Amino acid sequence: MVELKHMFMPIQIGNLEIKNRFIVSPMVMNYCTTDGRATETYIAYHEERAKGGWGLIVTEDYAVDPAGKAFLGIGGLWEDAQIPGHAELTQRVHAHKAAIFAQIYHAGRQSAQALIGTEAVAPTPISCPFTLETPRELTVGEIEQIIEQFGDSALRAKKAGFDGVEVHGGHGYLIAQFMSS
């Protein structure tokens, strides 16, 4: 059993030292603009957690492609123009000695056409239990492009000052869709 005193001790994640073992897990707030840019509300929300003493903050999902969003007001790292606002976020969080990771994702079939303006995509054309829409099956070329988008988004996260990325592969988003028969 871990002693409570260990919760307040630093811990290493790779080359990064986290000041304590308290982590804010990702929670969708929908505080960004519809084009994935950080708002003052979004920045202040995370800054308050940093002020409160959390060692690591993991943001809500950042879309790697605007056609891969599952929510209207989430952050995006699909283009360089999104970097400056998210750089302000990381600077303000770092000012309070907290670390911050960007969670990156593509929602796949959980993207709704009404939200993204186009047909959702997935490994297979199996209807989504949430949107009740049937996605278009991805081609090999499109899969390769999405892999590139994840890499490009991770690079943009680094340029924006994030300390790391968390690749979201859970509860039915695109990566998880490839893991299910």
CSV table of C-alpha atoms in Angstrom, one decimal:
chain,number,residue,atom,x,y,z
A,1,MET,CA,0.0,0.0,0.0
A,2,VAL,CA,1.3,3.4,-0.9
A,3,GLU,CA,1.7,5.7,2.0
A,4,LEU,CA,-0.1,9.0,1.8
A,5,LYS,CA,3.2,10.9,2.1
A,6,HIS,CA,4.2,9.5,-1.3
A,7,MET,CA,1.3,11.4,-2.9
A,8,PHE,CA,3.1,14.7,-2.3
A,9,MET,CA,6.5,13.5,-3.5
A,10,PRO,CA,7.8,14.2,-7.0
A,11,ILE,CA,7.7,11.5,-9.6
A,12,GLN,CA,9.4,11.0,-13.0
A,13,ILE,CA,7.6,10.4,-16.2
A,14,GLY,CA,10.4,9.9,-18.8
A,15,ASN,CA,12.5,13.0,-18.5
A,16,LEU,CA,9.8,15.1,-16.9
A,17,GLU,CA,9.6,15.5,-13.1
A,18,ILE,CA,6.0,16.0,-11.8
A,19,LYS,CA,6.0,17.9,-8.5
A,20,ASN,CA,3.5,15.5,-6.9
A,21,ARG,CA,1.3,12.5,-7.8
A,22,PHE,CA,-2.0,14.4,-8.2
A,23,ILE,CA,-3.3,14.3,-11.7
A,24,VAL,CA,-6.3,16.1,-13.2
A,25,SER,CA,-7.8,13.6,-15.6
A,26,PRO,CA,-9.3,14.7,-19.0
A,27,MET,CA,-12.8,16.1,-18.7
A,28,VAL,CA,-14.7,17.5,-21.7
A,29,MET,CA,-15.5,21.1,-20.9
A,30,ASN,CA,-16.3,22.5,-24.4
A,31,TYR,CA,-14.7,25.8,-23.6
A,32,CYS,CA,-12.7,26.2,-26.8
A,33,THR,CA,-13.9,27.8,-30.0
A,34,THR,CA,-15.6,25.8,-32.7
A,35,ASP,CA,-12.3,26.0,-34.7
A,36,GLY,CA,-10.3,24.5,-31.8
A,37,ARG,CA,-8.7,27.6,-30.4
A,38,ALA,CA,-8.2,28.2,-26.7
A,39,THR,CA,-10.5,30.7,-25.1
A,40,GLU,CA,-9.8,32.7,-21.9
A,41,THR,CA,-12.4,30.5,-20.1
A,42,TYR,CA,-10.6,27.3,-21.2
A,43,ILE,CA,-7.2,28.7,-20.2
A,44,ALA,CA,-8.5,30.0,-16.8
A,45,TYR,CA,-10.2,26.6,-16.1
A,46,HIS,CA,-6.8,24.8,-16.4
A,47,GLU,CA,-4.9,27.6,-14.7
A,48,GLU,CA,-7.1,27.3,-11.6
A,49,ARG,CA,-6.2,23.6,-11.3
A,50,ALA,CA,-2.5,24.5,-11.6
A,51,LYS,CA,-3.0,27.1,-8.9
A,52,GLY,CA,-4.7,24.5,-6.7
A,53,GLY,CA,-1.5,22.5,-6.6
A,54,TRP,CA,-2.1,19.7,-9.1
A,55,GLY,CA,1.1,18.1,-10.4
A,56,LEU,CA,-0.1,17.1,-13.8
A,57,ILE,CA,-3.1,18.3,-15.9
A,58,VAL,CA,-4.2,16.2,-18.8
A,59,THR,CA,-6.5,18.2,-21.1
A,60,GLU,CA,-9.7,17.1,-22.7
A,61,ASP,CA,-9.3,15.5,-26.1
A,62,TYR,CA,-7.7,17.7,-28.8
A,63,ALA,CA,-8.9,16.8,-32.3
A,64,VAL,CA,-6.2,15.9,-34.8
A,65,ASP,CA,-8.6,16.6,-37.6
A,66,PRO,CA,-11.8,18.9,-37.6
A,67,ALA,CA,-13.7,15.9,-39.2
A,68,GLY,CA,-12.7,13.8,-36.2
A,69,LYS,CA,-14.4,15.8,-33.4
A,70,ALA,CA,-17.1,14.4,-31.2
A,71,PHE,CA,-17.8,17.8,-29.5
A,72,LEU,CA,-18.3,21.3,-30.8
A,73,GLY,CA,-16.1,23.3,-28.4
A,74,ILE,CA,-13.0,21.1,-27.9
A,75,GLY,CA,-9.4,22.1,-28.6
A,76,GLY,CA,-7.7,21.3,-31.8
A,77,LEU,CA,-4.1,20.8,-33.0
A,78,TRP,CA,-4.8,20.1,-36.6
A,79,GLU,CA,-3.3,23.4,-37.8
A,80,ASP,CA,-0.4,25.7,-36.8
A,81,ALA,CA,-2.8,28.7,-36.3
A,82,GLN,CA,-4.1,26.9,-33.1
A,83,ILE,CA,-0.6,26.9,-31.5
A,84,PRO,CA,-0.5,30.5,-30.0
A,85,GLY,CA,-3.6,30.2,-27.8
A,86,HIS,CA,-2.6,26.8,-26.5
A,87,ALA,CA,0.9,28.1,-25.9
A,88,GLU,CA,-0.6,30.7,-23.6
A,89,LEU,CA,-2.4,27.9,-21.8
A,90,THR,CA,0.8,26.0,-21.2
A,91,GLN,CA,2.7,29.1,-20.1
A,92,ARG,CA,0.0,30.0,-17.5
A,93,VAL,CA,-0.1,26.4,-16.2
A,94,HIS,CA,3.7,26.2,-16.0
A,95,ALA,CA,3.8,29.5,-14.1
A,96,HIS,CA,2.3,27.5,-11.2
A,97,LYS,CA,4.8,24.7,-11.5
A,98,ALA,CA,2.3,22.2,-12.9
A,99,ALA,CA,2.9,20.0,-15.9
A,100,ILE,CA,0.3,19.7,-18.7
A,101,PHE,CA,-0.3,17.0,-21.3
A,102,ALA,CA,-2.5,17.4,-24.4
A,103,GLN,CA,-4.8,14.4,-25.0
A,104,ILE,CA,-5.1,13.9,-28.8
A,105,TYR,CA,-7.8,11.9,-30.6
A,106,HIS,CA,-10.0,11.2,-33.6
A,107,ALA,CA,-13.5,10.2,-32.8
A,108,GLY,CA,-14.0,8.1,-35.9
A,109,ARG,CA,-17.6,6.9,-36.1
A,110,GLN,CA,-18.5,8.9,-33.0
A,111,SER,CA,-18.3,12.1,-35.0
A,112,ALA,CA,-21.8,13.2,-36.1
A,113,GLN,CA,-22.3,14.6,-39.6
A,114,ALA,CA,-24.3,17.6,-38.1
A,115,LEU,CA,-21.2,18.5,-36.1
A,116,ILE,CA,-18.4,18.0,-38.6
A,117,GLY,CA,-20.3,18.8,-41.8
A,118,THR,CA,-19.3,15.6,-43.5
A,119,GLU,CA,-19.7,11.8,-43.2
A,120,ALA,CA,-17.9,10.2,-40.2
A,121,VAL,CA,-15.2,7.6,-41.0
A,122,ALA,CA,-14.3,4.3,-39.3
A,123,PRO,CA,-12.5,1.1,-40.1
A,124,THR,CA,-15.8,-0.5,-41.1
A,125,PRO,CA,-19.2,0.9,-42.0
A,126,ILE,CA,-20.9,-0.3,-38.8
A,127,SER,CA,-23.5,2.0,-37.3
A,128,CYS,CA,-22.5,4.1,-34.2
A,129,PRO,CA,-24.6,3.3,-31.2
A,130,PHE,CA,-24.3,7.0,-30.0
A,131,THR,CA,-24.9,8.9,-33.2
A,132,LEU,CA,-27.0,6.2,-34.9
A,133,GLU,CA,-25.1,7.1,-38.2
A,134,THR,CA,-23.3,4.7,-40.4
A,135,PRO,CA,-19.7,5.9,-41.1
A,136,ARG,CA,-17.9,5.6,-44.4
A,137,GLU,CA,-15.1,2.9,-44.4
A,138,LEU,CA,-11.6,4.4,-44.4
A,139,THR,CA,-9.2,3.6,-47.2
A,140,VAL,CA,-5.6,2.6,-46.5
A,141,GLY,CA,-4.5,6.0,-47.7
A,142,GLU,CA,-6.9,7.8,-45.4
A,143,ILE,CA,-5.6,5.6,-42.5
A,144,GLU,CA,-2.1,6.6,-43.3
A,145,GLN,CA,-3.2,10.3,-43.4
A,146,ILE,CA,-4.8,10.1,-40.0
A,147,ILE,CA,-1.6,8.5,-38.6
A,148,GLU,CA,0.3,11.5,-39.9
A,149,GLN,CA,-2.3,13.8,-38.4
A,150,PHE,CA,-1.6,12.3,-34.9
A,151,GLY,CA,2.1,12.9,-35.4
A,152,ASP,CA,1.6,16.4,-36.7
A,153,SER,CA,-0.7,17.2,-33.7
A,154,ALA,CA,1.8,15.8,-31.3
A,155,LEU,CA,4.5,18.1,-32.8
A,156,ARG,CA,2.1,21.1,-32.5
A,157,ALA,CA,1.5,20.2,-28.9
A,158,LYS,CA,5.3,20.3,-28.3
A,159,LYS,CA,5.5,23.6,-30.1
A,160,ALA,CA,2.7,25.0,-27.9
A,161,GLY,CA,4.7,24.0,-24.8
A,162,PHE,CA,2.8,20.9,-23.7
A,163,ASP,CA,5.0,18.5,-21.6
A,164,GLY,CA,3.6,15.4,-23.3
A,165,VAL,CA,0.7,13.9,-25.1
A,166,GLU,CA,-1.8,11.2,-24.2
A,167,VAL,CA,-3.1,9.4,-27.2
A,168,HIS,CA,-6.8,8.8,-26.6
A,169,GLY,CA,-7.7,5.2,-27.6
A,170,GLY,CA,-10.6,4.5,-25.3
A,171,HIS,CA,-14.3,4.0,-25.3
A,172,GLY,CA,-15.1,3.7,-28.9
A,173,TYR,CA,-13.0,6.5,-30.5
A,174,LEU,CA,-11.1,5.7,-33.8
A,175,ILE,CA,-8.1,3.9,-32.3
A,176,ALA,CA,-10.5,1.7,-30.2
A,177,GLN,CA,-12.5,1.0,-33.3
A,178,PHE,CA,-9.5,-0.7,-34.9
A,179,MET,CA,-9.2,-3.0,-31.8
A,180,SER,CA,-12.7,-4.4,-32.0
A,181,SER,CA,-13.8,-7.2,-34.2
